[in-house]
XYZ file of C-alpha atoms in Angstrom:
589
model
C -0.002 0.005 0.004
C 1.445 3.382 -0.892
C 1.767 6.122 1.678
C -1.061 8.071 0.045
C -3.473 5.110 0.039
C -2.562 4.288 3.626
C -3.204 7.863 4.623
C -6.603 7.796 2.920
C -7.426 4.550 4.700
C -6.427 5.993 8.084
C -8.913 8.842 7.678
C -11.697 6.252 8.017
C -10.404 5.048 11.372
C -12.062 6.737 14.343
C -9.348 7.309 16.936
C -11.946 8.851 19.264
C -14.617 6.206 18.803
C -17.217 5.655 21.503
C -17.064 3.037 24.228
C -19.412 0.449 22.635
C -16.500 -2.054 22.711
C -15.974 -1.838 26.454
C -18.110 -4.826 27.403
C -16.112 -7.163 25.134
C -12.933 -6.105 26.960
C -14.215 -7.753 30.141
C -14.254 -11.238 28.599
C -11.405 -13.653 27.883
C -12.339 -15.172 24.545
C -10.385 -18.429 24.987
C -11.695 -18.978 28.498
C -15.249 -18.237 27.359
C -15.075 -20.875 24.575
C -13.527 -23.504 26.859
C -16.200 -22.949 29.514
C -18.819 -23.772 26.897
C -17.462 -27.327 26.791
C -16.400 -27.249 23.146
C -13.771 -29.770 22.058
C -11.040 -27.262 21.380
C -7.536 -26.792 22.707
C -6.187 -23.479 24.006
C -3.553 -23.412 21.265
C -6.146 -24.121 18.566
C -8.271 -21.248 19.825
C -5.243 -18.962 19.971
C -4.333 -19.852 16.385
C -8.019 -19.732 15.389
C -7.536 -23.111 13.725
C -9.814 -26.152 14.260
C -8.288 -29.015 16.204
C -8.680 -31.475 13.314
C -7.066 -29.124 10.773
C -3.606 -30.167 9.471
C -2.595 -26.521 9.723
C -2.486 -26.841 13.511
C 0.830 -28.722 13.160
C 2.089 -26.953 10.057
C 5.523 -25.391 9.834
C 3.861 -21.965 10.204
C 3.462 -22.523 13.938
C 6.353 -24.914 14.637
C 8.015 -22.330 16.895
C 5.113 -22.614 19.369
C 5.629 -26.366 19.605
C 9.413 -25.905 19.892
C 8.967 -24.052 23.212
C 6.117 -26.332 24.389
C 3.539 -23.554 24.404
C 0.622 -26.061 24.101
C 1.764 -27.748 27.298
C 2.034 -24.429 29.123
C -1.482 -23.442 28.021
C -2.918 -26.748 29.231
C -1.162 -26.404 32.585
C -2.500 -22.884 32.969
C -5.994 -24.178 32.157
C -5.700 -26.714 34.959
C -4.298 -24.113 37.395
C -0.697 -25.364 37.436
C 2.068 -22.796 37.915
C 5.653 -22.654 39.023
C 7.663 -24.239 36.231
C 11.455 -24.530 36.190
C 11.761 -20.800 35.433
C 9.771 -18.352 37.535
C 8.083 -15.761 35.309
C 7.426 -12.207 36.429
C 5.333 -9.554 34.739
C 5.103 -5.789 35.155
C 1.466 -4.707 34.979
C 0.002 -1.213 35.019
C -3.729 -0.476 34.646
C -5.066 3.065 34.644
C -7.956 5.167 33.425
C -5.547 7.996 32.593
C -5.992 9.761 35.940
C -6.048 6.999 38.554
C -4.068 3.761 38.697
C -5.193 0.483 40.167
C -3.811 -0.693 43.488
C -2.227 -3.962 42.259
C 0.093 -2.347 39.714
C 3.766 -3.321 39.682
C 5.933 -6.411 39.294
C 3.986 -9.587 40.061
C 4.438 -13.292 39.517
C 2.815 -14.977 36.517
C 0.330 -16.696 38.823
C -0.732 -13.418 40.430
C -0.862 -11.700 37.050
C -3.210 -14.420 35.779
C -5.595 -13.853 38.701
C -5.375 -10.094 38.355
C -6.149 -10.150 34.660
C -9.368 -12.039 35.395
C -10.727 -8.844 36.951
C -12.970 -6.682 34.834
C -11.292 -3.865 32.971
C -14.486 -1.845 33.185
C -16.871 -1.764 36.105
C -14.644 -3.580 38.615
C -15.729 -2.759 42.151
C -13.487 -0.362 44.103
C -11.088 0.019 41.153
C -10.901 2.643 38.397
C -11.503 1.498 34.860
C -8.456 0.065 33.116
C -8.816 1.957 29.876
C -5.071 1.739 29.317
C -3.276 -1.521 30.153
C 0.514 -1.804 29.840
C 2.460 -5.049 30.204
C 6.214 -5.632 30.214
C 7.829 -9.086 30.283
C 11.577 -9.709 30.538
C 12.819 -13.072 29.286
C 9.353 -14.303 28.232
C 8.652 -17.968 28.925
C 5.798 -20.212 27.767
C 4.238 -19.623 31.172
C 4.208 -15.818 30.908
C 3.050 -15.977 27.273
C 0.171 -18.242 28.335
C -0.970 -15.651 30.868
C -1.244 -12.994 28.153
C -2.920 -15.418 25.695
C -5.587 -16.446 28.237
C -6.413 -12.797 28.914
C -6.653 -11.961 25.184
C -9.834 -10.811 23.560
C -10.741 -12.122 20.134
C -9.671 -8.837 18.549
C -6.207 -9.195 20.169
C -5.287 -12.547 18.630
C -4.259 -11.153 15.238
C -1.694 -8.987 17.045
C -0.396 -11.475 19.615
C 0.134 -14.392 17.212
C 2.817 -12.729 15.016
C 4.256 -10.867 18.003
C 4.963 -14.084 19.964
C 5.961 -16.096 16.903
C 8.501 -13.531 15.725
C 9.861 -13.019 19.218
C 10.555 -16.730 19.619
C 12.325 -16.834 16.235
C 14.612 -13.952 17.191
C 17.540 -13.570 14.775
C 15.759 -15.630 12.118
C 13.572 -12.589 11.430
C 14.446 -9.348 9.688
C 13.853 -6.133 11.673
C 10.314 -4.848 11.227
C 8.193 -1.777 11.991
C 4.491 -2.099 11.274
C 1.318 0.008 11.445
C -1.944 -1.741 10.565
C -5.678 -1.510 11.007
C -7.069 -4.882 12.081
C -10.471 -6.533 12.439
C -12.000 -4.797 9.471
C -10.636 -1.418 10.439
C -12.135 -1.488 13.954
C -8.781 -1.757 15.758
C -5.233 -0.566 15.201
C -1.835 -2.144 15.869
C 1.610 -0.475 15.904
C 4.503 -2.901 16.389
C 8.235 -3.339 16.028
C 10.364 -6.499 15.997
C 14.082 -5.718 16.446
C 16.778 -8.408 16.659
C 19.962 -7.000 18.141
C 23.149 -7.901 20.024
C 24.703 -7.056 23.375
C 28.430 -7.382 24.112
C 29.587 -8.416 27.579
C 33.021 -9.248 28.970
C 33.729 -11.681 31.791
C 36.874 -12.781 33.573
C 38.687 -15.739 32.078
C 38.018 -17.821 35.175
C 34.249 -17.277 34.971
C 31.675 -18.677 32.573
C 29.741 -16.106 30.510
C 25.955 -16.049 31.015
C 23.797 -18.149 28.723
C 20.096 -18.299 27.987
C 18.517 -20.959 30.214
C 15.303 -21.155 28.156
C 15.575 -24.298 26.057
C 13.604 -25.601 23.115
C 12.585 -29.207 22.560
C 15.738 -29.851 20.526
C 17.882 -28.765 23.520
C 18.955 -25.506 21.874
C 18.589 -22.181 23.688
C 16.189 -19.470 22.596
C 19.116 -17.095 22.160
C 22.685 -17.933 21.253
C 25.843 -16.440 22.725
C 28.966 -16.135 20.556
C 32.470 -16.064 22.012
C 34.406 -13.468 20.002
C 37.612 -13.662 22.038
C 39.262 -15.137 18.919
C 39.538 -11.583 17.563
C 42.552 -10.986 19.802
C 45.576 -13.240 20.270
C 46.165 -12.312 23.909
C 43.313 -11.271 26.169
C 42.623 -11.903 29.830
C 38.838 -11.459 29.406
C 36.185 -13.425 27.529
C 34.094 -11.280 25.179
C 30.662 -12.709 24.384
C 28.146 -11.402 21.864
C 24.626 -12.203 23.085
C 21.562 -12.312 20.873
C 18.747 -10.041 22.015
C 15.199 -9.595 20.752
C 12.889 -6.624 21.331
C 9.195 -7.015 20.474
C 6.673 -4.280 21.188
C 3.025 -3.721 20.278
C 0.511 -0.979 21.000
C -2.979 -2.049 19.961
C -6.602 -1.345 20.755
C -9.776 0.449 19.702
C -8.573 4.035 19.748
C -6.974 6.707 21.900
C -9.194 5.983 24.897
C -8.955 2.173 25.032
C -5.690 0.440 24.209
C -2.998 -1.963 25.460
C 0.749 -2.297 25.128
C 3.000 -5.322 25.480
C 6.805 -5.223 25.547
C 8.903 -8.407 25.340
C 12.683 -8.378 25.589
C 15.645 -10.479 26.747
C 17.848 -9.721 29.713
C 19.405 -13.139 30.452
C 22.877 -11.656 29.954
C 22.430 -9.087 32.733
C 23.292 -9.743 36.342
C 20.118 -9.915 38.391
C 20.748 -6.764 40.374
C 18.375 -3.977 41.322
C 20.374 -1.071 39.841
C 20.046 -2.061 36.159
C 17.050 -0.382 34.562
C 16.946 -3.018 31.799
C 16.021 -5.788 34.251
C 12.679 -6.477 35.902
C 14.362 -6.417 39.336
C 14.910 -2.679 38.969
C 11.149 -2.082 39.144
C 10.384 -4.523 41.992
C 10.612 -1.994 44.798
C 10.439 -3.682 48.211
C 9.919 -0.338 49.881
C 6.774 0.255 47.846
C 5.452 -3.131 48.949
C 6.053 -2.507 52.633
C 3.241 -1.545 54.990
C 5.038 1.626 56.074
C 4.850 3.073 52.570
C 1.569 4.774 51.817
C -0.468 4.261 48.665
C 0.654 7.645 47.349
C 4.319 6.684 47.970
C 3.898 3.408 46.101
C 2.325 5.181 43.146
C 5.099 7.777 42.981
C 7.750 5.061 42.854
C 6.204 3.245 39.886
C 8.326 3.571 36.735
C 7.667 2.221 33.266
C 10.245 -0.440 32.257
C 9.320 -0.123 28.573
C 10.730 3.399 28.780
C 13.805 2.129 30.708
C 12.536 3.886 33.840
C 12.969 7.378 32.356
C 9.335 8.308 33.024
C 6.978 7.633 35.889
C 4.215 5.278 34.871
C 1.489 7.784 35.750
C 3.003 10.558 33.578
C 3.172 8.510 30.374
C 1.206 9.893 27.435
C -2.312 8.542 26.986
C -1.989 8.840 23.207
C -1.044 5.351 21.920
C 0.881 6.719 18.916
C 2.905 9.098 21.059
C 3.567 6.356 23.603
C 4.841 4.046 20.850
C 7.292 6.676 19.574
C 8.346 7.562 23.126
C 9.234 3.921 23.812
C 10.990 3.635 20.455
C 12.969 6.804 21.169
C 14.278 5.448 24.466
C 15.050 2.040 22.995
C 16.873 3.568 20.017
C 19.114 5.336 22.502
C 19.790 1.996 24.168
C 20.496 0.202 20.869
C 22.740 3.038 19.705
C 24.822 2.762 22.863
C 25.045 -1.037 22.620
C 26.103 -0.946 18.953
C 28.752 1.689 19.696
C 30.233 -0.592 22.355
C 30.256 -3.512 19.923
C 31.928 -1.478 17.170
C 34.589 -0.021 19.461
C 35.603 -3.393 20.853
C 35.534 -5.220 17.505
C 37.540 -2.466 15.834
C 40.070 -2.494 18.661
C 40.573 -6.271 18.512
C 40.834 -6.382 14.698
C 43.394 -3.582 14.674
C 45.455 -5.369 17.342
C 45.505 -8.630 15.401
C 46.289 -7.178 11.981
C 48.987 -4.882 13.421
C 50.723 -7.706 15.276
C 50.600 -9.880 12.155
C 51.897 -7.155 9.838
C 54.750 -6.148 12.141
C 55.932 -9.728 12.614
C 59.117 -10.577 10.719
C 58.036 -12.245 7.483
C 61.201 -13.805 6.072
C 62.046 -16.976 4.256
C 62.241 -19.810 6.780
C 65.715 -21.079 7.593
C 64.685 -24.729 7.576
C 61.803 -26.941 6.575
C 60.676 -27.106 10.205
C 60.367 -23.335 10.369
C 58.639 -23.403 6.971
C 56.020 -25.761 8.331
C 55.561 -23.481 11.366
C 55.073 -20.525 9.015
C 52.467 -22.450 7.069
C 50.690 -23.352 10.299
C 50.501 -19.662 11.161
C 49.138 -18.983 7.704
C 46.288 -21.401 8.375
C 45.615 -19.686 11.707
C 45.420 -16.282 10.009
C 43.125 -17.643 7.308
C 40.780 -19.151 9.901
C 40.809 -15.826 11.802
C 39.883 -14.010 8.601
C 37.043 -16.447 7.872
C 35.520 -16.098 11.331
C 36.060 -12.339 11.520
C 34.475 -11.663 8.137
C 31.534 -13.882 9.111
C 31.072 -11.887 12.334
C 31.279 -8.547 10.525
C 28.801 -9.739 7.924
C 26.313 -10.730 10.642
C 26.652 -7.393 12.456
C 26.445 -5.439 9.238
C 23.295 -7.232 8.040
C 21.523 -6.849 11.373
C 22.285 -3.151 11.762
C 21.487 -2.471 8.114
C 18.131 -4.184 8.570
C 17.249 -1.945 11.526
C 18.053 1.283 9.688
C 16.252 0.202 6.497
C 13.167 -0.908 8.443
C 12.931 2.493 10.106
C 13.411 4.281 6.782
C 10.467 2.323 5.331
C 8.312 3.018 8.380
C 8.956 6.680 9.142
C 6.655 7.977 6.391
C 3.719 6.217 8.047
C 4.027 8.429 11.112
C 2.100 11.068 9.157
C -0.920 8.795 9.547
C -0.716 8.941 13.346
C -1.421 12.551 14.142
C -0.261 16.067 13.374
C 0.807 16.722 16.956
C 4.123 18.541 17.258
C 5.225 16.120 19.982
C 5.205 13.276 17.471
C 7.425 15.164 15.042
C 9.807 15.968 17.883
C 10.088 12.283 18.774
C 10.485 11.358 15.118
C 13.399 13.785 14.709
C 15.097 12.333 17.795
C 14.732 8.837 16.397
C 16.055 9.998 13.024
C 19.202 11.333 14.691
C 19.862 8.060 16.484
C 19.217 5.997 13.367
C 21.593 8.207 11.369
C 24.227 7.580 14.023
C 23.636 3.848 13.661
C 24.114 4.220 9.911
C 27.533 5.667 10.694
C 28.291 2.629 12.854
C 27.201 0.379 9.978
C 29.649 2.164 7.674
C 32.310 1.499 10.306
C 31.641 -2.241 10.017
C 31.944 -1.952 6.236
C 35.315 -0.276 6.676
C 36.412 -3.073 8.990
C 35.480 -5.608 6.305
C 37.631 -3.662 3.841
C 40.463 -3.638 6.382
C 40.254 -7.426 6.717
C 40.240 -7.865 2.957
C 43.363 -5.730 2.699
C 44.957 -7.834 5.395
C 44.146 -10.920 3.363
C 45.840 -9.440 0.269
C 48.906 -8.392 2.272
C 49.099 -11.833 3.853
C 48.919 -13.672 0.535
C 51.449 -11.343 -1.042
C 53.887 -11.686 1.857
C 53.847 -15.458 2.056
C 53.719 -16.078 -1.688
C 50.508 -18.057 -1.514
C 47.779 -16.676 -3.732
C 44.964 -19.145 -3.223
C 44.065 -22.671 -2.331
C 44.582 -24.581 0.909
C 48.000 -25.126 2.427
C 49.301 -28.625 1.671
C 51.849 -30.679 3.546
C 54.272 -30.538 0.573
C 53.833 -26.800 0.065
C 57.046 -26.049 1.972
C 58.929 -27.390 -1.065
C 57.923 -24.331 -3.072
C 60.257 -22.258 -0.891
C 63.384 -23.877 -2.304
C 62.380 -25.485 -5.583
C 62.984 -22.606 -7.959
C 66.128 -21.481 -6.142
C 67.517 -25.026 -6.261
C 66.845 -25.321 -9.995
C 68.371 -21.928 -10.802
C 72.089 -22.927 -10.344
C 71.631 -25.845 -12.743
C 69.992 -23.607 -15.337
C 72.669 -20.918 -14.995
C 75.471 -23.474 -15.328
C 73.920 -24.985 -18.427
C 73.472 -21.531 -19.953
C 77.136 -20.631 -19.349
C 78.332 -23.838 -20.957
C 75.972 -23.409 -23.895
C 77.284 -19.886 -24.485
C 80.896 -21.074 -24.128
C 81.699 -18.088 -21.959
C 84.227 -20.052 -19.902
C 86.475 -22.244 -22.064
C 87.340 -25.574 -20.518
C 88.327 -28.968 -21.800
C 85.509 -31.064 -20.361
C 81.982 -29.664 -20.360
C 80.855 -32.210 -17.784
C 83.514 -31.182 -15.291
C 82.746 -27.519 -15.983
C 79.016 -28.145 -15.429
C 79.654 -29.907 -12.125
C 82.047 -27.224 -10.888
C 79.748 -24.356 -11.824
C 76.654 -26.029 -10.367
C 78.427 -26.944 -7.161
C 79.832 -23.451 -6.771
C 76.487 -21.763 -7.349
C 74.743 -24.164 -4.985
C 77.366 -23.480 -2.309
C 76.984 -19.737 -2.802
C 73.189 -19.900 -2.485
C 73.340 -22.109 0.554
C 75.863 -19.803 2.188
C 73.652 -16.744 1.573
C 70.367 -18.431 2.565
C 70.554 -21.694 4.540
C 66.876 -22.477 3.787
C 67.796 -23.143 0.150
C 69.764 -26.206 1.196
C 67.678 -29.283 0.279
C 69.679 -31.490 2.649
C 67.787 -31.887 5.967
C 69.289 -30.111 8.953
C 69.841 -33.392 10.809
C 71.813 -34.760 7.877
C 73.955 -31.632 7.698
C 74.710 -31.842 11.406
C 75.747 -35.456 11.013
C 77.998 -34.644 8.057
C 79.694 -31.854 9.977
C 80.305 -34.151 12.923
C 81.693 -36.866 10.647
C 84.081 -34.499 8.926
C 85.230 -33.160 12.263
C 85.834 -36.676 13.603
C 87.655 -37.775 10.460
C 89.838 -34.692 10.654
C 91.090 -35.664 14.107
C 91.160 -39.389 13.435
C 88.091 -40.334 15.456
C 85.331 -42.739 14.579
C 81.664 -42.455 13.670
C 80.391 -42.735 17.180
C 82.121 -39.655 18.611
C 80.844 -36.169 18.582
C 83.106 -33.138 18.046
C 83.056 -32.474 21.789
C 84.118 -36.037 22.472
C 86.937 -35.758 19.865
C 88.133 -32.553 21.483
C 88.314 -34.253 24.857
C 90.295 -37.131 23.398
C 92.810 -34.711 21.916
C 93.324 -33.064 25.289
C 93.898 -36.456 26.902
C 96.550 -37.373 24.317
C 98.271 -34.030 24.772
C 98.248 -34.495 28.539
C 99.764 -37.988 28.249
C 102.426 -36.633 25.942
C 103.377 -33.877 28.354
C 103.523 -36.262 31.300
C 105.753 -38.624 29.306
C 108.070 -35.766 28.423
C 108.258 -34.743 32.061
C 109.137 -38.307 33.090
C 111.888 -38.474 30.423
C 113.257 -35.147 31.601
C 113.311 -36.301 35.215
C 115.091 -39.535 34.220
C 117.740 -37.661 32.230
C 118.288 -35.289 35.105
C 118.686 -38.181 37.571
C 121.149 -39.998 35.261
C 123.103 -36.783 34.773
C 123.404 -36.266 38.513
C 124.671 -39.832 39.043
C 127.361 -39.355 36.335
C 128.581 -36.168 37.979
C 128.879 -37.804 41.394
C 130.900 -40.726 39.951
C 133.319 -38.420 38.254
C 133.998 -36.519 41.471
C 134.748 -39.790 43.304
C 137.223 -40.951 40.725
C 139.052 -37.678 40.758
C 139.425 -37.745 44.472
């Protein structure tokens, strides 16, 4: 539908319609049908599909079966609560001037009982013309509570909202504005898949989503991106996050809102406004706190606690944009943190790799080590480019979805407040476009690193093979033979025997190359060490089994024996000389 046609259609919708729909808001459609004794299941009624229809188990609704929503609905029907994960819901009912006494964070069981009360005409309570719900980490139990309270006109909004929220990253970002039920109701929604980056100490396990599907996979995945950096004492984890929000109803005077989002990656502390614990004020629940005190301390979690619940706009369109404005600020901050950290880690890795000494290996062992590092760099590039592609697609989807939706805001109202909120959202989305361009630049940086790597190592394409280290020395080893043959063919050096000349030239060129670059020597290092030892031993008359150090010790022993023998001969000659002198003196006397 074009913007013009949509605008014409919106002129037929009565935003200030009368209250002839109020009585239907007091009845739960699913509960009403089940009480009539009809052979239907809660899920079939929610999907508005007969029990015997094959569509009830079609792939269109497989996500509901994956989280065991039918089982949760049946347990709720029988009054069973308290599953493995306790669900909590923030509920706020008001007529625009007065709020009901039960508002605040309550358990799923208490929320189910509270929602059974009449929205209009409940004794001792103001009418609940505006009902706002907020659920962190939705579970089948908390979804069942909302489904059981739904009116027939709500089902067309809740079905895609829950289905898309369960799917998470499988969906593209979406903003939507529709008129439902033959133009009698409206629905403004957004479905935004996003990411949150958290760091934890190396000795701690990063948080994971405890909500599991029937195939033992979590609702949301967490990706360890510590591989981006070679040395890091922290573990950096990228957590999937889904934000689903709907404002729907009959007009400006009677409407509901439902916000679903994930916070499993946050610590369950009371000072984080993105967790449900932040809005569970014990002081407000105490007996010492008056009713007025409790009301003043009630904040709206959909707005991240930036506005008191009682001061929120009663205009559903303005409330939708106000929530989107606050959430865009949150997403903008989260994406900035992701970009800064990813850019930092990529720069560290590419800089360390480019500054490393890239020289020809000195042996085949070092050549194999170099090839192993090449494989590591290639795997890093593959994973890094995959991560950047995922981030780029997700952020691009958010900005494009908003660009397609923003023109429909003209159908809401001409109030200046709406244009002010729209301009604020535009500014944040433009900033996110800049972050997206930053991811594109990082992809280009990685591609340049790939080219530099291939150029430096002399490997253009294809996987590294075990015999690839031979390409380091093959051409250099062949070159002396070719040069020698060329010199003989040109008869530059006259000599009697061409064979002898060829051998002398080849041997000399080989020796020169090996002296300049030891890696060009095709003889293994172990063989060369053995040959050097043998030549050293043969030089000093030693055998095969002695090392140069052993031969040197033998030489010192021989020299020592020789010196000792000479000293003994000298002493003997001196003694004989002394005896001859004494005999001569006796004869003379």
